[in-house]
Coordinates of C-alpha atoms and ligand atoms in Angstrom, one line a residue:
M1 CA -61.1 24.4 18.1
S2 CA -62.9 21.9 20.3
F3 CA -66.5 22.6 21.4
L4 CA -65.4 23.1 25.1
R5 CA -62.7 25.5 24.1
R6 CA -65.0 27.5 21.8
L7 CA -67.5 27.7 24.5
F8 CA -65.1 29.0 27.0
S9 CA -63.4 31.4 24.6
S10 CA -66.8 32.8 23.5
E11 CA -67.8 33.1 27.2
A12 CA -64.8 35.3 27.8
T13 CA -65.6 37.5 24.7
K14 CA -69.3 37.7 25.6
A15 CA -68.6 38.7 29.1
G16 CA -66.9 41.7 27.4
R17 CA -63.7 41.2 29.5
S18 CA -60.6 42.5 27.9
T19 CA -58.1 39.7 26.9
P20 CA -56.0 38.8 30.0
Q21 CA -52.3 39.4 29.9
V22 CA -50.2 36.4 28.7
F23 CA -46.3 36.4 28.8
F24 CA -44.0 34.3 26.6
T25 CA -40.3 34.1 26.3
N26 CA -39.3 35.4 22.9
T27 CA -36.1 33.9 21.5
L28 CA -35.6 37.1 19.5
S29 CA -35.0 39.2 22.7
G30 CA -34.1 36.3 24.9
K31 CA -36.6 37.8 27.4
K32 CA -40.1 37.3 28.7
E33 CA -42.4 39.6 27.0
L34 CA -46.1 40.5 27.2
F35 CA -47.9 39.0 24.2
V36 CA -49.4 41.7 22.1
P37 CA -50.9 40.2 18.8
L38 CA -51.0 41.9 15.5
K39 CA -54.8 42.0 15.5
A40 CA -56.7 42.3 18.8
G41 CA -58.1 38.9 19.8
Q42 CA -56.4 36.9 17.0
V43 CA -53.3 34.9 16.9
L44 CA -51.5 33.7 13.8
M45 CA -49.3 30.8 14.6
Y46 CA -46.9 28.6 12.5
S47 CA -45.0 25.6 13.8
C48 CA -42.3 23.8 11.9
G49 CA -43.6 20.4 11.1
P50 CA -42.1 16.9 10.5
T51 CA -40.4 15.5 7.5
V52 CA -42.7 12.5 6.8
Y53 CA -40.1 9.8 5.9
G54 CA -41.0 7.9 9.1
P55 CA -43.1 8.2 12.2
A56 CA -42.5 11.2 14.3
H57 CA -40.7 10.3 17.6
I58 CA -41.7 11.4 21.0
G59 CA -39.1 14.2 20.9
N60 CA -40.9 15.7 17.9
L61 CA -44.2 15.2 19.7
R62 CA -42.9 17.3 22.6
S63 CA -42.7 20.2 20.1
Y64 CA -46.3 19.8 19.1
V65 CA -47.7 19.4 22.6
F66 CA -45.7 22.6 23.4
S67 CA -47.3 24.5 20.5
D68 CA -50.7 23.1 21.4
T69 CA -50.4 24.4 25.0
I70 CA -49.6 27.9 23.6
A71 CA -52.7 27.8 21.5
R72 CA -54.9 26.3 24.3
T73 CA -53.7 29.0 26.7
L74 CA -54.4 31.9 24.3
E75 CA -57.8 30.3 23.2
A76 CA -58.8 30.0 26.8
A77 CA -57.9 33.6 27.3
G78 CA -60.4 34.6 24.5
Y79 CA -58.1 34.7 21.4
R80 CA -59.0 33.0 18.2
A81 CA -56.0 31.0 16.9
Q82 CA -55.2 30.3 13.2
R83 CA -52.7 27.5 13.1
V84 CA -50.5 26.0 10.5
I85 CA -48.1 23.0 10.8
N86 CA -46.2 22.2 7.6
I87 CA -45.6 18.7 6.3
T88 CA -42.2 18.4 4.7
D89 CA -42.7 15.9 1.9
V90 CA -39.9 17.1 -0.3
G91 CA -36.7 15.2 0.0
H92 CA -34.3 17.5 1.7
L93 CA -30.8 16.5 2.8
V94 CA -30.4 15.0 6.2
S95 CA -28.5 17.9 7.8
D96 CA -29.3 21.6 8.2
A97 CA -26.2 22.4 6.2
D98 CA -27.5 21.1 2.9
E99 CA -25.6 17.8 2.9
G100 CA -26.1 14.1 3.5
E101 CA -28.9 11.9 2.1
D102 CA -32.3 12.9 0.9
K103 CA -34.7 11.9 3.7
M104 CA -37.6 11.1 1.5
A105 CA -35.4 8.8 -0.6
V106 CA -34.2 7.1 2.6
G107 CA -37.8 6.3 3.5
A108 CA -38.7 5.3 0.0
T109 CA -35.8 2.9 -0.4
R110 CA -36.4 1.5 3.1
E111 CA -40.0 0.6 2.4
H112 CA -39.7 -0.1 -1.3
A113 CA -42.3 2.6 -2.1
T114 CA -42.4 6.1 -3.9
P115 CA -41.8 9.2 -1.9
E116 CA -45.5 10.1 -2.4
V117 CA -46.7 6.7 -0.8
I118 CA -44.2 7.3 2.1
A119 CA -45.4 10.9 2.6
D120 CA -49.1 9.8 2.6
R121 CA -48.4 6.9 5.1
Y122 CA -46.5 9.0 7.6
S123 CA -48.5 12.3 7.4
K124 CA -51.6 10.3 8.2
R125 CA -49.7 8.6 11.1
F126 CA -48.6 12.0 12.3
L127 CA -52.2 13.4 12.4
E128 CA -53.2 10.2 14.3
D129 CA -50.4 10.8 16.9
L130 CA -51.6 14.3 17.3
R131 CA -55.2 13.3 17.9
S132 CA -54.1 10.7 20.4
L133 CA -52.4 13.5 22.3
N134 CA -55.6 15.6 22.3
I135 CA -54.3 18.0 19.7
D136 CA -57.3 19.1 17.7
A137 CA -56.0 18.3 14.2
E138 CA -59.2 19.7 12.6
A139 CA -58.5 23.1 13.9
I140 CA -54.9 23.2 12.3
R141 CA -54.0 23.5 8.6
F142 CA -51.3 21.1 7.4
P143 CA -49.9 22.3 4.1
H144 CA -47.6 19.9 2.2
A145 CA -44.4 21.3 0.8
T146 CA -45.0 19.5 -2.6
Q147 CA -48.2 21.5 -3.0
Y148 CA -46.5 24.9 -2.6
I149 CA -43.6 24.5 -5.2
R150 CA -45.1 27.5 -7.1
E151 CA -45.1 29.8 -4.1
Q152 CA -41.5 28.7 -3.2
I153 CA -40.3 29.5 -6.6
A154 CA -42.1 32.9 -6.6
L155 CA -40.4 33.7 -3.2
A156 CA -37.0 32.8 -4.5
Q157 CA -37.6 34.9 -7.6
T158 CA -38.4 37.8 -5.4
L159 CA -35.3 37.3 -3.5
E160 CA -33.4 37.1 -6.8
Q161 CA -34.9 40.3 -8.1
K162 CA -34.0 42.1 -4.9
G163 CA -30.3 41.0 -5.3
F164 CA -30.0 38.6 -2.3
T165 CA -28.9 35.5 -4.4
Y166 CA -26.3 34.1 -6.7
R167 CA -26.2 31.2 -8.9
I168 CA -23.7 28.3 -8.8
A169 CA -23.7 24.9 -10.5
D170 CA -25.5 23.5 -7.6
G171 CA -28.4 25.9 -7.9
L172 CA -29.7 29.3 -6.5
Y173 CA -28.1 30.5 -3.2
F174 CA -29.0 33.0 -0.6
D175 CA -26.1 35.4 0.0
T176 CA -26.3 35.9 3.9
E177 CA -23.8 38.7 3.8
K178 CA -26.4 40.8 1.9
F179 CA -29.0 40.4 4.8
P180 CA -28.1 42.8 7.6
G181 CA -28.5 41.2 11.0
Y182 CA -28.3 37.7 9.7
G183 CA -28.2 35.4 12.7
K184 CA -30.1 37.7 15.0
L185 CA -32.3 35.0 16.3
G186 CA -30.6 33.4 19.3
N187 CA -28.0 36.2 19.2
F188 CA -25.3 34.0 17.5
S189 CA -21.8 35.4 16.7
K190 CA -20.5 35.2 13.2
A191 CA -18.0 32.5 14.5
D192 CA -20.9 30.5 16.0
L193 CA -22.9 30.7 12.8
E194 CA -19.9 29.7 10.6
A195 CA -19.1 26.9 13.0
G196 CA -22.7 25.7 12.5
A197 CA -22.5 25.8 8.9
R198 CA -20.1 23.9 6.7
V199 CA -17.7 25.4 4.3
A200 CA -17.5 24.5 0.6
V201 CA -20.3 22.0 0.6
A202 CA -21.2 23.3 -2.8
Y203 CA -18.6 24.5 -5.3
G204 CA -18.7 28.3 -5.5
K205 CA -20.6 28.9 -2.3
R206 CA -19.5 32.4 -1.1
H207 CA -19.9 32.2 2.6
P208 CA -20.2 29.3 4.9
T209 CA -23.7 30.4 6.1
D210 CA -25.2 30.8 2.6
F211 CA -27.8 28.3 1.8
A212 CA -29.7 26.9 -1.1
L213 CA -33.1 28.4 -2.3
W214 CA -33.1 26.0 -5.2
R215 CA -31.0 22.9 -5.7
A216 CA -30.2 21.6 -9.2
A217 CA -31.5 18.1 -9.8
K218 CA -29.0 15.3 -9.1
P219 CA -29.1 12.1 -11.3
N220 CA -30.6 9.9 -8.6
D221 CA -33.3 12.3 -7.3
L222 CA -36.7 10.8 -6.9
Q223 CA -38.4 14.1 -6.8
R224 CA -37.8 17.1 -9.1
W225 CA -39.6 20.1 -10.5
E226 CA -39.2 22.6 -13.3
S227 CA -38.1 26.1 -12.3
P228 CA -36.4 29.2 -13.8
W229 CA -33.1 27.8 -12.6
G230 CA -33.7 24.4 -14.2
K231 CA -35.0 21.1 -12.9
G232 CA -34.4 20.6 -9.2
N233 CA -35.7 20.9 -5.7
P234 CA -36.5 23.9 -3.3
G235 CA -34.1 24.3 -0.5
W236 CA -35.6 23.0 2.8
H237 CA -35.8 26.4 4.6
L238 CA -37.8 27.9 1.8
E239 CA -41.1 26.1 2.3
C240 CA -41.7 27.5 5.8
S241 CA -41.2 31.0 4.5
A242 CA -43.5 30.4 1.5
M243 CA -46.3 28.5 3.3
S244 CA -46.4 30.8 6.3
R245 CA -46.7 33.8 3.9
S246 CA -49.4 32.1 1.7
L247 CA -51.6 30.8 4.6
L248 CA -51.1 33.4 7.4
G249 CA -49.6 36.6 5.8
T250 CA -46.4 38.5 5.6
E251 CA -46.2 39.0 9.4
I252 CA -47.4 36.5 11.9
D253 CA -47.6 36.5 15.8
I254 CA -45.9 33.2 16.9
H255 CA -43.5 30.8 15.2
T256 CA -42.5 27.6 17.1
G257 CA -40.1 24.8 16.8
G258 CA -37.5 22.8 18.7
E259 CA -34.4 24.7 19.8
D260 CA -32.2 22.9 17.3
H261 CA -34.0 25.0 14.6
I262 CA -32.9 28.4 16.0
Q263 CA -29.4 28.7 14.6
V264 CA -29.8 27.7 11.0
H265 CA -33.4 26.9 9.9
H266 CA -35.1 29.8 11.7
N267 CA -32.4 32.4 10.9
N268 CA -32.6 31.4 7.3
E269 CA -36.4 31.6 7.4
I270 CA -36.0 35.2 8.7
A271 CA -33.5 36.1 6.0
Q272 CA -35.8 34.8 3.3
S273 CA -39.1 36.2 4.6
E274 CA -37.7 39.7 5.7
G275 CA -35.4 39.9 2.7
A276 CA -38.5 39.4 0.4
S277 CA -41.0 41.6 2.3
G278 CA -38.7 44.2 3.9
R279 CA -40.9 43.8 7.0
R280 CA -40.8 41.8 10.2
F281 CA -41.6 38.2 9.7
V282 CA -42.5 37.0 13.2
R283 CA -43.3 38.8 16.5
Y284 CA -42.7 36.0 18.9
W285 CA -40.3 33.1 18.2
M286 CA -40.8 30.4 20.7
H287 CA -38.7 27.2 21.1
N288 CA -38.9 24.1 23.1
A289 CA -36.0 22.3 24.7
F290 CA -35.1 18.8 23.8
L291 CA -36.6 15.6 24.9
T292 CA -33.4 13.5 25.8
M293 CA -32.8 9.7 26.1
G294 CA -30.1 8.7 28.4
G295 CA -28.6 12.2 28.3
E296 CA -28.7 12.6 24.5
K297 CA -31.1 14.4 22.2
A298 CA -33.6 11.9 21.0
S299 CA -33.2 11.8 17.1
K300 CA -33.7 9.3 14.4
S301 CA -30.1 9.5 13.2
L302 CA -28.9 8.6 16.7
G303 CA -31.2 5.7 16.7
N304 CA -32.4 6.4 20.3
V305 CA -36.0 7.1 19.7
V306 CA -39.4 5.9 21.1
Y307 CA -42.6 6.3 19.1
L308 CA -46.1 6.8 20.4
S309 CA -47.1 3.5 19.1
D310 CA -44.5 1.9 21.4
I311 CA -46.0 3.6 24.3
I312 CA -49.6 2.6 23.4
E313 CA -48.5 -1.0 22.7
K314 CA -47.0 -1.2 26.3
G315 CA -50.6 -0.3 27.5
F316 CA -50.0 3.3 28.3
D317 CA -52.6 5.9 27.9
P318 CA -51.2 8.3 25.3
L319 CA -52.2 11.2 27.5
A320 CA -49.8 9.9 30.1
L321 CA -47.1 11.1 27.6
R322 CA -48.8 14.5 27.4
Y323 CA -48.8 14.7 31.3
F324 CA -45.1 13.6 31.3
F325 CA -44.2 16.5 28.9
L326 CA -46.2 19.0 31.0
Q327 CA -44.4 18.1 34.2
A328 CA -41.3 20.0 32.8
H329 CA -41.3 23.6 31.6
Y330 CA -41.0 23.7 27.8
R331 CA -37.7 25.5 28.0
T332 CA -36.0 22.8 30.2
P333 CA -34.6 19.6 28.7
L334 CA -36.6 16.6 29.7
S335 CA -35.1 13.1 30.1
F336 CA -37.4 10.2 29.0
S337 CA -37.6 7.0 30.9
W338 CA -40.2 4.3 31.1
A339 CA -40.2 4.7 34.9
A340 CA -41.0 8.4 34.6
L341 CA -43.8 7.6 32.1
E342 CA -45.2 5.1 34.6
G343 CA -45.1 7.9 37.3
A344 CA -46.9 10.3 34.8
Q345 CA -49.5 7.6 34.1
S346 CA -50.3 7.0 37.7
A347 CA -50.4 10.7 38.5
L348 CA -52.9 11.2 35.7
A349 CA -54.9 8.3 36.9
G350 CA -55.0 9.9 40.3
L351 CA -56.2 13.1 38.8
R352 CA -58.9 11.4 36.9
K353 CA -60.1 9.5 39.9
I354 CA -60.5 12.8 41.9
S355 CA -62.0 14.6 38.9
F356 CA -64.5 11.8 38.3
E357 CA -65.7 11.9 41.9
L358 CA -65.9 15.7 41.7
A359 CA -68.1 15.5 38.6
D360 CA -70.7 13.9 40.9
E361 CA -70.2 16.0 43.9
S362 CA -70.3 19.3 42.0
G363 CA -73.1 18.3 39.6
K364 CA -70.6 19.5 37.0
R365 CA -71.1 23.1 38.1
T366 CA -68.2 25.5 38.3
A367 CA -67.4 28.3 40.7
P368 CA -64.6 30.8 40.6
S369 CA -61.8 30.4 43.2
E370 CA -58.5 31.9 44.1
A371 CA -57.0 28.5 43.2
R372 CA -58.3 28.9 39.6
E373 CA -56.8 32.4 39.5
R374 CA -53.4 31.0 40.5
F375 CA -53.7 28.2 38.0
L376 CA -54.5 30.7 35.2
A377 CA -51.6 33.0 36.3
A378 CA -49.1 30.2 36.1
M379 CA -50.3 29.1 32.6
R380 CA -50.2 32.8 31.4
D381 CA -46.7 33.3 32.9
D382 CA -44.8 31.7 30.0
L383 CA -46.7 28.3 30.3
A384 CA -45.5 27.4 33.7
T385 CA -47.0 23.9 33.5
P386 CA -45.0 22.3 36.4
Q387 CA -46.5 25.0 38.7
A388 CA -49.9 24.8 37.3
L389 CA -50.0 21.0 37.9
G390 CA -48.7 21.6 41.4
I391 CA -51.6 24.1 42.0
L392 CA -54.0 21.7 40.6
W393 CA -53.0 18.7 42.8
E394 CA -52.7 20.8 46.0
S395 CA -56.0 22.4 45.4
L396 CA -58.0 19.2 44.5
K397 CA -56.6 17.5 47.6
S398 CA -57.3 20.4 49.9
D399 CA -60.4 20.8 52.0
E400 CA -60.4 24.5 51.6
Y401 CA -62.4 24.5 48.3
A402 CA -65.9 23.5 47.6
P403 CA -66.7 20.9 45.0
R404 CA -67.8 23.5 42.4
E405 CA -64.7 25.5 43.0
K406 CA -62.7 22.3 42.4
W407 CA -64.7 21.4 39.3
G408 CA -64.0 24.9 38.0
L409 CA -60.3 24.1 38.3
V410 CA -60.7 20.7 36.6
R411 CA -62.4 22.5 33.7
D412 CA -59.6 25.1 33.4
A413 CA -57.1 22.3 33.6
Q414 CA -58.7 20.3 30.8
L415 CA -58.8 23.4 28.7
H416 CA -55.2 24.4 29.1
L417 CA -53.5 21.1 29.6
G418 CA -55.5 19.0 27.3
L419 CA -55.6 16.0 29.6
T420 CA -59.2 14.8 29.5
L421 CA -59.6 14.5 33.3
D422 CA -63.3 13.8 33.8
V423 CA -63.3 10.3 32.3
P424 CA -62.9 7.0 34.3
L425 CA -59.7 5.1 34.1
V426 CA -59.0 2.6 31.4
G427 CA -60.3 -0.7 32.8
D428 CA -62.6 0.9 35.5
H429 CA -66.2 -0.1 35.3
I430 CA -68.4 2.7 34.1
A431 CA -72.0 3.0 35.5
L432 CA -74.7 3.2 32.7
A433 CA -75.9 6.4 34.2
D434 CA -72.6 8.0 33.3
V435 CA -72.6 7.3 29.7
P436 CA -74.1 9.5 27.0
N437 CA -77.5 8.5 25.6
T438 CA -76.0 7.7 22.2
V439 CA -73.7 5.1 23.8
R440 CA -76.6 3.7 25.9
A441 CA -78.6 3.4 22.7
L442 CA -75.9 1.4 21.1
L443 CA -75.6 -0.9 24.1
E444 CA -79.4 -1.5 24.2
E445 CA -79.3 -2.3 20.5
R446 CA -76.6 -4.7 21.0
E447 CA -78.5 -6.5 23.8
A448 CA -81.6 -6.8 21.5
A449 CA -79.4 -8.2 18.8
R450 CA -77.9 -10.7 21.2
A451 CA -81.3 -11.8 22.4
V452 CA -82.3 -12.8 18.8
K453 CA -78.9 -14.4 18.4
D454 CA -77.9 -11.9 15.6
Y455 CA -74.2 -12.1 16.7
A456 CA -72.9 -10.4 13.5
R457 CA -74.9 -7.3 14.3
A458 CA -73.9 -7.5 18.0
D459 CA -70.2 -7.6 16.9
E460 CA -70.8 -4.5 14.7
L461 CA -72.3 -2.7 17.6
R462 CA -69.4 -3.8 19.8
A463 CA -67.1 -2.2 17.3
A464 CA -69.1 1.0 17.2
L465 CA -69.0 1.2 21.0
E466 CA -65.2 0.7 20.9
S467 CA -64.8 3.5 18.4
A468 CA -66.9 5.7 20.7
G469 CA -64.3 4.8 23.5
Y470 CA -66.1 2.1 25.4
L471 CA -65.3 -1.6 25.9
V472 CA -68.2 -3.9 26.5
E473 CA -67.9 -7.1 28.5
D474 CA -70.7 -9.6 28.7
R475 CA -71.2 -10.7 32.3
P476 CA -73.9 -13.0 33.8
E477 CA -75.3 -9.9 35.6
G478 CA -75.5 -8.0 32.2
P479 CA -73.1 -5.9 30.0
Q480 CA -70.3 -4.0 31.7
L481 CA -68.7 -0.9 30.1
S482 CA -65.2 0.2 30.7
R483 CA -63.2 2.9 28.9
A484 CA -61.3 1.8 25.8
L485 CA -58.0 3.2 24.7
R486 CA -58.6 5.6 21.8
K487 CA -58.3 3.6 18.6
K488 CA -55.3 4.2 16.4
Ligands
AMP1 P1 -37.8 17.5 12.3 O1 -38.7 16.5 11.6 O2 -36.5 17.0 12.6 O3 -37.8 18.8 11.7 O4 -38.6 17.8 13.7 C1 -39.8 18.3 13.9 C2 -39.9 19.1 15.2 O5 -39.4 18.4 16.4 C3 -38.9 20.3 15.1 O6 -39.6 21.4 15.7 C4 -37.7 19.9 16.0 O7 -37.1 21.0 16.5 C5 -38.4 19.2 17.0 N1 -37.5 18.1 17.6 C6 -36.7 17.2 17.0 N2 -36.1 16.4 17.9 C7 -36.5 16.8 19.2 C8 -36.2 16.3 20.5 N3 -35.4 15.3 20.8 N4 -36.9 17.0 21.5 C9 -37.7 18.0 21.3 N5 -38.0 18.5 20.0 C10 -37.4 17.9 19.0
ZN2 ZN1 -39.7 25.6 9.5

């Protein structure tokens, strides 16, 4: 958790206020519900992570800004969040229905590298993308599926002992007919579920919705492990059940993912986890709608994807993408276009300009206001981010609120929306008085190095300033600072 968020959360706790009410739409009931955690003041949260065979596209990133917004809203309300995002580095087959190509093998072949090298490359890149979007990766655990093979085998063994499985040549399968209420998430009919699955993919499979817990090794597999069922690979639904249980416990508060995961992946996670424990797995299932490109779901297999690196290369601030996501409610499909991203970037720039001026006018002191109450109510009402942004804009532009009240709103907006508002715009000149002492010291040391013509040292200090987020330009009247884009 960032310092600011910890400070604010502890403020709420110190003040002895009871945790405010927060409402979320639970896919399990299809309704908006009051959030009641398992343990008071704590939230256990699991988000389905990416398969690291290539970079995450901005559709995937919508999913993580969504789960980050849940965590921020709960933390600002005084909860302590424990978060897990899994890294899928086992080569699963391209479709949910256990067929197609092994994704890690696709990446390895494309880049002439081993699956391990590919996984390392793209899991690092994923974390960088999250950081660029102001997602505090240090506060999240990222277990890799390949490091939890033992736990996955143990879970499959429990299911086998409890009679939920059967063996065929292809491996160990989960018998969905044996799990009462299979498909309860999303309230799918048997016909829907069967249409979503594929019949007879594996010889001997009993029902279309049955799925692999363990797949027998195939001759060209690049990854394989020993198991009680012979050499092979865990089925792709198994890792989330096993890692969630290992890191967060048998029952958790919130599980998130994109809505494409509801029908198969999450219903299968429920069958595995609840079949094994005999208890409820997740209290609140939450799903984001798709990011679309030209009317279609953005997906690697459709080839219509944009990466965060494309956005940064075009000169956008990565947080313009975060702003763009927040303009739509997480349950509404959102259509990406470069023009819309430009709109988000200029709106963000506008907010930053107002906030930067307010920092001066308010002396960075906050005061409560009715606008802040409305902002918080919107965020706690199923993360109504479009309304919250509307309240923010309207209140910051209004003459009705004093600078300290407005600054209070800016701080709340930073905490909940993760937009970093109180910084000058990229390219804007920054007065020396506005930079932290550490940055000023670097700048002074650089001037001293330049004065004795130690240009190598001056260059090192320029690089240090840039990593701290400041560009330095040498002008006749002296060095000028402006904000640098966060370094990748
Ligand atoms: P995957 O690597 O395909 O499992 O995706 C990682 C996360 O991104 C999952 O929660 C997906 O549901 C989600 N996701 C994938 N494509 C999109 C999209 N176009 N829009 C929003 N979320 C998506
Ligand atoms: Zn999952």
